[in-house]
């Protein structure tokens, strides 16, 4: 049973560019959440998708946007990249209240 | 502002000892609490979750929740060097919505 799959694993972008990160949830999971984790910090909630709609959003600017597809997979898009966007981006999926399963993450470096 | 507070550590314990990790939260609306373990450079891995006041045991791990004091803890019995990692505490409301994470406590188990 495949867990949460994220791609790519590593990415280097230049300031001002745009990036798209992808996530496939664990089989049977219909809810996808995205988190940003800066070095030495806990994950910070970006947004959550359920039934292809953004259900909840954290305190992130509109440069961060997302999408969920009918097969429950999801994308995170970040526009106009800043140096401060460098972080580990984590996708988490769930099917019921009982904890989220995290993917291995995408390490984004903005130079 | 919903906050989850953890001592950053490091907490150092000898092999075979009990490690006690603590967490406080400010949002009384938080109903469920999760402990994740994160090895350096890896994604968080769910250890256990707790919803009700009292203790919940799973193998060498025991989670404790005191909603009146807004306090959550994780006890690790018979600590092993492989338990050396950062432990993240997270709180969430009912339903499958955003988790608020603490910044984590780094545990070092000395052989």
Coordinates of N, CA and C in Angstrom, one line a residue:
Chain A
X1 N 0.9 -1.2 0.0 CA 0.0 0.0 0.0 C 0.9 1.2 0.0
X2 N 0.9 2.0 -1.1 CA 1.7 3.2 -1.2 C 1.2 4.2 -0.2
X3 N 2.2 4.9 0.4 CA 1.8 6.0 1.3 C 1.6 7.2 0.5
X4 N 1.9 8.4 1.1 CA 1.8 9.7 0.5 C 3.0 9.9 -0.4
X5 N 2.8 10.2 -1.7 CA 3.9 10.4 -2.6 C 4.0 11.9 -3.0
X6 N 5.2 12.4 -2.9 CA 5.4 13.8 -3.3 C 6.5 13.9 -4.4
X7 N 6.3 14.8 -5.2 CA 7.4 15.1 -6.2 C 7.4 16.6 -6.6
X8 N 8.6 17.0 -6.9 CA 9.9 16.3 -6.9 C 10.4 16.3 -5.4
X9 N 11.5 15.6 -5.2 CA 12.1 15.6 -3.8 C 12.9 16.8 -3.5
X10 N 13.6 17.3 -4.5 CA 14.4 18.5 -4.3 C 14.1 19.4 -5.5
X11 N 14.3 20.7 -5.2 CA 14.0 21.7 -6.3 C 14.8 23.0 -6.0
X12 N 15.5 23.5 -7.0 CA 16.1 24.8 -6.8 C 15.5 25.8 -7.8
X13 N 15.1 26.9 -7.3 CA 14.5 28.0 -8.1 C 15.1 29.3 -7.8
X14 N 14.9 30.2 -8.8 CA 15.4 31.6 -8.7 C 14.3 32.5 -8.2
X15 N 14.7 33.5 -7.4 CA 13.7 34.5 -6.9 C 12.8 35.0 -8.1
X16 N 11.5 35.1 -7.8 CA 10.6 35.6 -8.8 C 10.0 34.5 -9.7
X17 N 10.6 33.3 -9.7 CA 10.0 32.2 -10.5 C 8.8 31.6 -9.8
X18 N 8.2 30.7 -10.5 CA 7.0 30.0 -10.0 C 7.3 28.5 -9.9
X19 N 6.7 27.9 -8.9 CA 7.0 26.4 -8.7 C 5.6 25.7 -8.5
X20 N 5.6 24.4 -8.9 CA 4.5 23.6 -8.7 C 5.0 22.3 -8.0
X21 N 4.4 22.0 -6.9 CA 4.7 20.7 -6.2 C 3.5 19.8 -6.2
X22 N 3.7 18.5 -6.3 CA 2.7 17.5 -6.5 C 2.6 16.5 -5.4
X23 N 1.4 16.0 -5.1 CA 1.2 15.1 -4.0 C 0.1 14.1 -4.4
X24 N 0.4 12.8 -4.2 CA -0.6 11.8 -4.3 C -0.9 11.2 -2.9
X25 N -2.2 11.3 -2.5 CA -2.5 10.9 -1.1 C -2.4 9.3 -1.0
X26 N -2.4 8.9 0.3 CA -2.4 7.5 0.6 C -3.7 6.9 0.1
X27 N -3.7 5.7 -0.4 CA -4.9 5.0 -0.9 C -6.0 5.1 0.1
X28 N -7.2 5.5 -0.3 CA -8.3 5.6 0.6 C -8.5 6.9 1.3
X29 N -7.5 7.8 1.2 CA -7.6 9.1 1.8 C -8.1 10.1 0.8
X30 N -9.0 11.0 1.3 CA -9.6 12.0 0.4 C -9.3 13.4 0.8
X31 N -8.6 13.6 1.8 CA -8.3 15.0 2.3 C -6.8 15.2 2.2
X32 N -6.4 16.3 1.6 CA -5.0 16.6 1.5 C -4.7 18.0 2.1
X33 N -3.6 18.0 2.9 CA -3.2 19.3 3.5 C -1.8 19.5 3.1
X34 N -1.4 20.8 3.0 CA 0.0 21.2 2.7 C 0.5 22.0 3.9
X35 N 1.8 21.7 4.2 CA 2.5 22.4 5.3 C 3.8 22.8 4.8
X36 N 4.3 23.9 5.4 CA 5.6 24.4 5.1 C 6.4 24.3 6.4
X37 N 7.6 23.7 6.3 CA 8.5 23.6 7.5 C 9.8 24.2 7.2
X38 N 10.1 25.3 7.9 CA 11.4 26.0 7.9 C 12.3 25.2 8.8
X39 N 13.6 25.4 8.6 CA 14.6 24.7 9.4 C 14.5 25.0 10.8
X40 N 14.4 24.0 11.7 CA 14.3 24.2 13.1 C 12.9 24.5 13.6
X41 N 11.9 24.5 12.8 CA 10.6 24.9 13.2 C 9.6 23.7 12.9
X42 N 8.4 23.8 13.6 CA 7.4 22.8 13.3 C 6.7 23.2 12.0
X43 N 6.0 22.2 11.4 CA 5.3 22.5 10.1 C 4.2 23.6 10.4
X44 N 4.1 24.4 9.4 CA 3.0 25.5 9.4 C 2.0 25.2 8.3
X45 N 0.7 25.2 8.7 CA -0.4 24.9 7.8 C -0.5 25.9 6.7
X46 N -0.6 25.4 5.5 CA -0.8 26.3 4.3 C -2.3 26.3 4.0
X47 N -2.8 25.1 3.6 CA -4.2 25.0 3.3 C -4.6 23.5 3.2
X48 N -5.9 23.2 3.1 CA -6.4 21.9 3.1 C -7.4 21.8 2.0
X49 N -7.4 20.7 1.2 CA -8.4 20.4 0.2 C -9.2 19.2 0.5
X50 N -10.5 19.3 0.2 CA -11.4 18.2 0.4 C -12.5 18.3 -0.7
X51 N -12.8 17.3 -1.4 CA -13.8 17.3 -2.5 C -13.5 18.4 -3.4
X52 N -12.2 18.6 -3.8 CA -11.7 19.5 -4.8 C -11.9 21.0 -4.4
X53 N -12.2 21.2 -3.1 CA -12.4 22.6 -2.7 C -11.4 22.9 -1.6
X54 N -10.9 24.2 -1.5 CA -10.1 24.6 -0.4 C -11.0 24.7 0.8
X55 N -10.8 23.9 1.8 CA -11.7 23.9 3.0 C -11.2 24.8 4.1
X56 N -9.9 25.0 4.2 CA -9.3 25.8 5.2 C -8.0 26.3 4.8
X57 N -7.7 27.5 5.2 CA -6.4 28.1 4.8 C -5.7 28.7 6.0
X58 N -4.4 28.6 6.0 CA -3.6 29.2 7.0 C -3.2 30.6 6.6
X59 N -2.2 31.1 7.4 CA -1.8 32.5 7.2 C -0.7 32.6 6.2
X60 N -1.0 32.3 5.0 CA -0.1 32.4 3.9 C -0.7 33.3 2.8
X61 N 0.2 34.1 2.1 CA -0.2 35.0 1.1 C -0.9 34.3 -0.1
X62 N -1.5 35.1 -0.9 CA -2.2 34.6 -2.1 C -1.2 34.0 -3.1
X63 N 0.1 34.3 -3.0 CA 1.1 33.7 -3.9 C 1.0 32.1 -3.8
X64 N 0.5 31.7 -2.7 CA 0.4 30.2 -2.5 C -1.0 29.8 -2.9
X65 N -1.1 28.9 -3.8 CA -2.4 28.4 -4.3 C -2.3 26.9 -4.5
X66 N -3.5 26.3 -4.6 CA -3.5 24.9 -4.8 C -4.7 24.4 -5.6
X67 N -4.7 23.1 -5.7 CA -5.7 22.5 -6.5 C -5.8 21.0 -6.0
X68 N -7.0 20.5 -6.1 CA -7.2 19.0 -5.9 C -7.9 18.5 -7.0
X69 N -7.5 17.3 -7.5 CA -8.1 16.7 -8.7 C -9.1 15.6 -8.3
X70 N -9.9 15.2 -9.2 CA -10.9 14.2 -8.9 C -10.4 12.9 -8.3
X71 N -9.1 12.6 -8.6 CA -8.5 11.4 -8.0 C -7.9 11.7 -6.6
X72 N -8.1 12.8 -6.1 CA -7.7 13.3 -4.7 C -6.2 13.8 -4.7
X73 N -5.5 13.6 -5.8 CA -4.1 14.2 -5.8 C -4.2 15.7 -5.8
X74 N -3.1 16.3 -5.5 CA -3.1 17.7 -5.2 C -1.8 18.4 -5.7
X75 N -1.9 19.7 -6.0 CA -0.8 20.5 -6.4 C -0.7 21.7 -5.5
X76 N 0.5 22.1 -5.2 CA 0.7 23.4 -4.5 C 1.5 24.3 -5.5
X77 N 1.0 25.5 -5.7 CA 1.7 26.4 -6.6 C 2.2 27.6 -5.8
X78 N 3.4 28.0 -6.0 CA 3.9 29.3 -5.4 C 4.4 30.2 -6.5
X79 N 3.9 31.4 -6.5 CA 4.3 32.4 -7.5 C 5.2 33.4 -6.9
X80 N 6.0 34.0 -7.8 CA 6.9 35.1 -7.3 C 7.7 34.7 -6.1
X81 N 8.5 33.7 -6.3 CA 9.2 33.1 -5.2 C 10.1 34.1 -4.5
X82 N 10.2 34.0 -3.2 CA 11.0 34.8 -2.3 C 12.1 33.9 -1.7
X83 N 13.2 34.5 -1.2 CA 14.2 33.7 -0.5 C 13.6 33.0 0.7
X84 N 12.7 33.6 1.3 CA 12.0 33.1 2.5 C 11.1 31.9 2.3
X85 N 10.8 31.6 1.0 CA 10.0 30.5 0.7 C 10.8 29.2 0.7
X86 N 12.1 29.3 0.9 CA 12.9 28.1 1.0 C 12.6 27.3 2.2
X87 N 12.2 26.1 2.0 CA 11.7 25.2 3.2 C 11.4 23.8 2.7
X88 N 11.0 23.0 3.6 CA 10.5 21.7 3.3 C 9.0 21.8 3.2
X89 N 8.5 21.4 2.0 CA 7.0 21.4 1.8 C 6.5 20.0 2.0
X90 N 5.6 19.9 2.9 CA 5.0 18.6 3.3 C 3.6 18.5 2.9
X91 N 3.2 17.4 2.3 CA 1.8 17.0 2.0 C 1.4 16.0 3.0
X92 N 0.2 16.1 3.5 CA -0.4 15.2 4.5 C -1.8 14.8 4.0
X93 N -2.1 13.5 4.1 CA -3.4 13.1 3.8 C -4.1 12.3 4.9
X94 N -5.4 12.3 4.9 CA -6.1 11.6 5.9 C -7.5 11.2 5.4
X95 N -8.1 10.3 6.1 CA -9.5 9.9 5.8 C -10.4 10.0 6.9
X96 N -9.9 10.2 8.1 CA -10.7 10.3 9.3 C -9.9 11.0 10.4
X97 N -10.6 11.6 11.4 CA -9.8 12.1 12.5 C -9.0 11.0 13.1
X98 N -7.7 11.1 13.1 CA -6.9 10.1 13.7 C -5.5 10.3 13.3
X99 N -5.2 11.5 12.8 CA -3.8 11.7 12.4 C -3.6 11.7 11.0
X100 N -2.7 12.5 10.6 CA -2.4 12.7 9.1 C -1.1 11.8 8.8
X101 N -1.1 11.3 7.6 CA 0.1 10.7 7.1 C 0.9 11.7 6.2
X102 N 2.1 11.9 6.5 CA 2.9 12.8 5.7 C 3.7 12.1 4.6
X103 N 3.9 12.8 3.5 CA 4.8 12.4 2.5 C 6.2 12.7 2.9
X104 N 7.1 12.4 2.1 CA 8.5 12.6 2.4 C 9.0 14.0 2.1
X105 N 8.1 14.8 1.5 CA 8.4 16.2 1.4 C 9.1 16.6 0.1
X106 N 9.0 17.9 -0.2 CA 9.8 18.5 -1.3 C 10.7 19.6 -0.7
X107 N 12.0 19.5 -0.8 CA 12.9 20.5 -0.3 C 13.1 21.6 -1.4
X108 N 12.5 22.8 -1.1 CA 12.6 23.9 -2.1 C 13.7 24.8 -1.6
X109 N 14.6 25.1 -2.5 CA 15.6 26.1 -2.3 C 15.4 27.3 -3.3
X110 N 15.3 28.5 -2.8 CA 15.2 29.7 -3.6 C 16.5 30.5 -3.5
X111 N 17.1 30.7 -4.7 CA 18.4 31.4 -4.7 C 18.2 32.7 -5.4
Chain B
X1 N -4.5 33.8 18.4 CA -3.4 33.0 17.9 C -3.4 31.7 18.6
X2 N -3.6 30.6 17.8 CA -3.5 29.3 18.3 C -2.0 28.9 18.5
X3 N -1.6 28.5 19.6 CA -0.2 28.2 19.9 C -0.1 26.8 20.5
X4 N 1.0 26.2 20.2 CA 1.4 24.9 20.8 C 2.9 25.2 21.2
X5 N 3.2 25.0 22.5 CA 4.5 25.3 23.0 C 5.2 24.1 23.4
X6 N 6.5 24.0 23.0 CA 7.3 22.9 23.4 C 8.7 23.4 23.8
X7 N 9.3 22.7 24.7 CA 10.7 23.1 25.0 C 11.6 22.5 23.9
X8 N 12.5 23.3 23.4 CA 13.2 22.9 22.2 C 14.3 21.9 22.5
X9 N 14.7 21.8 23.8 CA 15.7 20.8 24.2 C 17.1 21.3 23.8
X10 N 18.1 20.4 23.7 CA 17.8 19.0 23.7 C 17.6 18.4 25.1
X11 N 16.8 17.3 25.1 CA 16.5 16.5 26.2 C 17.4 15.3 26.1
X12 N 18.3 15.1 27.0 CA 19.3 14.0 27.0 C 18.9 13.0 28.1
X13 N 18.7 11.7 27.7 CA 18.5 10.7 28.7 C 19.4 9.5 28.3
X14 N 19.7 8.7 29.4 CA 20.5 7.5 29.1 C 19.7 6.4 28.5
X15 N 20.3 5.5 27.8 CA 19.6 4.4 27.2 C 18.9 3.6 28.3
X16 N 17.7 3.2 28.1 CA 16.9 2.4 29.1 C 16.1 3.3 30.0
X17 N 16.3 4.6 30.0 CA 15.5 5.5 30.9 C 14.2 5.8 30.3
X18 N 13.4 6.5 31.1 CA 12.1 7.1 30.6 C 12.3 8.5 30.1
X19 N 11.9 8.8 28.9 CA 12.0 10.2 28.4 C 10.6 10.8 28.5
X20 N 10.5 12.0 29.0 CA 9.3 12.7 29.2 C 9.3 14.0 28.4
X21 N 8.4 14.1 27.4 CA 8.3 15.2 26.5 C 6.9 15.9 26.8
X22 N 7.0 17.2 26.9 CA 5.8 18.0 27.3 C 5.4 19.0 26.3
X23 N 4.2 19.4 26.3 CA 3.6 20.3 25.4 C 2.4 21.0 26.0
X24 N 2.3 22.3 25.8 CA 1.1 23.1 26.3 C 0.5 23.7 25.1
X25 N -0.8 24.0 25.2 CA -1.5 24.6 24.1 C -2.5 25.7 24.6
X26 N -2.7 26.6 23.8 CA -3.5 27.8 24.2 C -5.0 27.8 23.7
X27 N -5.3 27.0 22.7 CA -6.6 27.0 22.1 C -7.5 25.9 22.8
X28 N -8.4 26.4 23.6 CA -9.3 25.4 24.3 C -10.2 24.7 23.3
X29 N -10.3 25.2 22.0 CA -11.1 24.5 21.0 C -10.4 23.2 20.5
X30 N -9.1 23.1 20.8 CA -8.4 21.9 20.3 C -9.0 20.7 21.0
X31 N -9.3 19.7 20.2 CA -9.9 18.5 20.7 C -9.0 17.2 20.6
X32 N -8.1 17.3 19.7 CA -7.3 16.1 19.4 C -5.8 16.5 19.4
X33 N -5.0 15.6 19.8 CA -3.6 15.9 19.9 C -2.8 14.8 19.4
X34 N -1.7 15.1 18.8 CA -0.9 14.1 18.0 C 0.6 14.3 18.4
X35 N 1.3 13.2 18.4 CA 2.7 13.2 18.6 C 3.3 12.6 17.3
X36 N 4.3 13.4 16.8 CA 5.0 12.9 15.6 C 6.5 12.9 16.0
X37 N 7.2 11.9 15.3 CA 8.6 11.9 15.5 C 9.2 12.2 14.1
X38 N 10.3 13.0 14.2 CA 10.9 13.5 12.9 C 12.4 13.3 13.0
X39 N 13.0 12.4 12.2 CA 14.4 12.3 12.1 C 14.9 13.4 11.2
X40 N 16.2 13.8 11.5 CA 16.8 14.8 10.7 C 16.7 14.6 9.2
X41 N 16.2 15.6 8.5 CA 16.1 15.5 7.1 C 14.9 14.6 6.5
X42 N 14.1 14.1 7.5 CA 13.0 13.3 7.1 C 11.7 14.0 7.4
X43 N 10.6 13.3 7.0 CA 9.2 13.9 7.2 C 8.7 13.4 8.6
X44 N 7.7 14.1 9.2 CA 7.2 13.6 10.5 C 6.5 12.3 10.3
X45 N 6.6 11.5 11.4 CA 6.0 10.1 11.4 C 5.1 10.1 12.6
X46 N 3.8 9.7 12.4 CA 2.8 9.7 13.5 C 3.2 8.6 14.5
X47 N 3.3 9.0 15.8 CA 3.5 8.0 16.9 C 2.2 7.6 17.5
X48 N 1.4 8.6 17.9 CA 0.1 8.3 18.4 C -0.7 9.6 18.6
X49 N -2.0 9.4 18.8 CA -2.9 10.5 19.0 C -3.8 10.2 20.2
X50 N -4.3 11.3 20.8 CA -5.1 11.2 22.0 C -6.2 12.2 21.9
X51 N -7.4 11.8 22.3 CA -8.6 12.7 22.3 C -9.1 13.0 23.7
X52 N -9.0 12.0 24.5 CA -9.7 12.0 25.8 C -8.7 12.3 26.9
X53 N -9.2 12.9 28.0 CA -8.3 13.1 29.2 C -7.9 11.8 29.7
X54 N -6.6 11.8 30.2 CA -6.1 10.6 30.8 C -4.9 10.1 30.0
X55 N -4.6 8.8 30.1 CA -3.5 8.2 29.5 C -3.9 7.3 28.4
X56 N -3.0 7.2 27.4 CA -3.2 6.2 26.3 C -1.9 5.6 26.0
X57 N -1.8 4.3 26.1 CA -0.6 3.5 25.9 C -0.5 2.8 24.6
X58 N 0.7 2.8 24.0 CA 0.9 2.0 22.8 C 2.4 1.6 22.8
X59 N 2.6 0.3 23.2 CA 3.9 -0.2 23.3 C 4.7 0.6 24.3
X60 N 5.9 1.1 23.9 CA 6.7 1.8 24.9 C 6.3 3.3 25.0
X61 N 5.3 3.7 24.3 CA 4.8 5.1 24.4 C 3.5 5.2 25.1
X62 N 3.5 6.3 25.9 CA 2.3 6.7 26.6 C 2.0 8.2 26.4
X63 N 0.8 8.5 25.9 CA 0.4 9.9 25.8 C -0.5 10.2 26.9
X64 N -0.4 11.4 27.4 CA -1.2 11.9 28.5 C -1.8 13.2 28.1
X65 N -3.1 13.4 28.4 CA -3.8 14.6 28.1 C -4.5 15.2 29.3
X66 N -4.3 16.4 29.6 CA -5.1 17.1 30.7 C -5.7 18.4 30.1
X67 N -6.9 18.3 29.7 CA -7.6 19.5 29.0 C -7.7 20.6 30.0
X68 N -8.0 20.4 31.2 CA -8.1 21.5 32.2 C -6.9 22.3 32.3
X69 N -5.7 21.6 32.3 CA -4.4 22.3 32.3 C -3.9 22.7 31.0
X70 N -4.5 22.2 29.9 CA -4.1 22.4 28.5 C -2.7 21.9 28.4
X71 N -2.5 20.7 28.7 CA -1.2 20.0 28.8 C -1.2 18.6 28.2
X72 N -0.2 18.4 27.4 CA -0.1 17.1 26.7 C 1.3 16.6 26.9
X73 N 1.5 15.3 27.2 CA 2.8 14.8 27.3 C 3.0 13.5 26.6
X74 N 4.2 13.1 26.4 CA 4.6 11.8 25.8 C 5.7 11.2 26.6
X75 N 5.4 10.0 27.1 CA 6.5 9.2 27.8 C 7.0 8.1 26.9
X76 N 8.3 8.0 26.9 CA 8.9 6.9 26.1 C 9.7 6.1 27.1
X77 N 9.2 4.8 27.3 CA 9.9 3.9 28.3 C 11.0 3.2 27.6
X78 N 12.0 2.8 28.4 CA 13.1 2.0 27.8 C 13.7 2.7 26.6
X79 N 14.0 3.9 26.7 CA 14.5 4.7 25.6 C 15.7 4.0 24.9
X80 N 15.7 4.1 23.6 CA 16.8 3.5 22.8 C 17.5 4.6 22.0
X81 N 18.7 4.4 21.6 CA 19.4 5.4 20.8 C 18.6 5.7 19.5
X82 N 17.9 4.7 19.0 CA 17.1 5.0 17.8 C 15.9 5.9 18.0
X83 N 15.6 6.2 19.3 CA 14.5 7.1 19.6 C 15.0 8.6 19.5
X84 N 16.3 8.8 19.3 CA 16.9 10.1 19.1 C 16.3 10.8 17.9
X85 N 15.6 11.8 18.1 CA 14.9 12.5 17.0 C 14.3 13.8 17.6
X86 N 13.6 14.5 16.7 CA 12.8 15.6 17.2 C 11.3 15.2 17.3
X87 N 10.7 15.5 18.4 CA 9.3 15.1 18.7 C 8.4 16.3 18.6
X88 N 7.4 16.2 17.7 CA 6.5 17.3 17.4 C 5.2 17.0 18.1
X89 N 4.7 18.0 18.8 CA 3.3 17.9 19.3 C 2.4 18.8 18.5
X90 N 1.2 18.3 18.2 CA 0.3 19.0 17.3 C -1.1 18.9 17.9
X91 N -1.9 20.0 17.8 CA -3.3 20.0 18.2 C -4.2 20.3 17.1
X92 N -5.4 19.8 17.1 CA -6.4 20.0 16.1 C -7.8 20.1 16.6
X93 N -8.7 20.7 15.9 CA -10.1 20.7 16.3 C -10.8 19.5 15.8
X94 N -12.1 19.4 16.0 CA -12.8 18.2 15.5 C -12.8 18.2 14.0
X95 N -12.9 17.0 13.5 CA -12.9 17.0 12.0 C -11.5 16.9 11.5
X96 N -11.3 16.8 10.2 CA -10.0 16.6 9.6 C -9.5 18.0 9.1
X97 N -9.2 18.9 10.1 CA -8.8 20.2 9.7 C -7.3 20.5 10.1
X98 N -7.0 21.7 10.0 CA -5.5 22.1 10.2 C -5.0 21.6 11.6
X99 N -3.8 21.2 11.6 CA -3.1 20.9 12.8 C -2.1 22.1 13.1
X100 N -2.1 22.4 14.4 CA -1.1 23.5 14.8 C 0.0 22.7 15.5
X101 N 1.2 22.9 15.0 CA 2.4 22.2 15.5 C 3.2 23.1 16.5
X102 N 3.8 22.5 17.5 CA 4.9 23.1 18.2 C 6.2 23.0 17.4
X103 N 7.2 23.7 17.9 CA 8.5 23.7 17.2 C 9.3 22.5 17.4
X104 N 8.8 21.6 18.3 CA 9.5 20.3 18.5 C 10.5 20.3 19.7
X105 N 10.7 19.1 20.2 CA 11.7 18.9 21.3 C 12.7 17.9 20.7
X106 N 14.0 18.2 20.8 CA 15.0 17.3 20.3 C 15.4 16.4 21.5
X107 N 15.2 15.1 21.2 CA 15.6 14.1 22.2 C 16.9 13.4 21.8
X108 N 17.8 13.3 22.8 CA 19.0 12.5 22.6 C 19.1 11.4 23.6
X109 N 19.2 10.2 23.1 CA 19.3 9.0 24.0 C 20.8 8.6 23.9
X110 N 21.4 8.6 25.1 CA 22.8 8.3 25.1 C 23.1 6.8 25.4
X111 N 23.9 6.2 24.5 CA 24.1 4.7 24.7 C 24.9 4.5 26.0

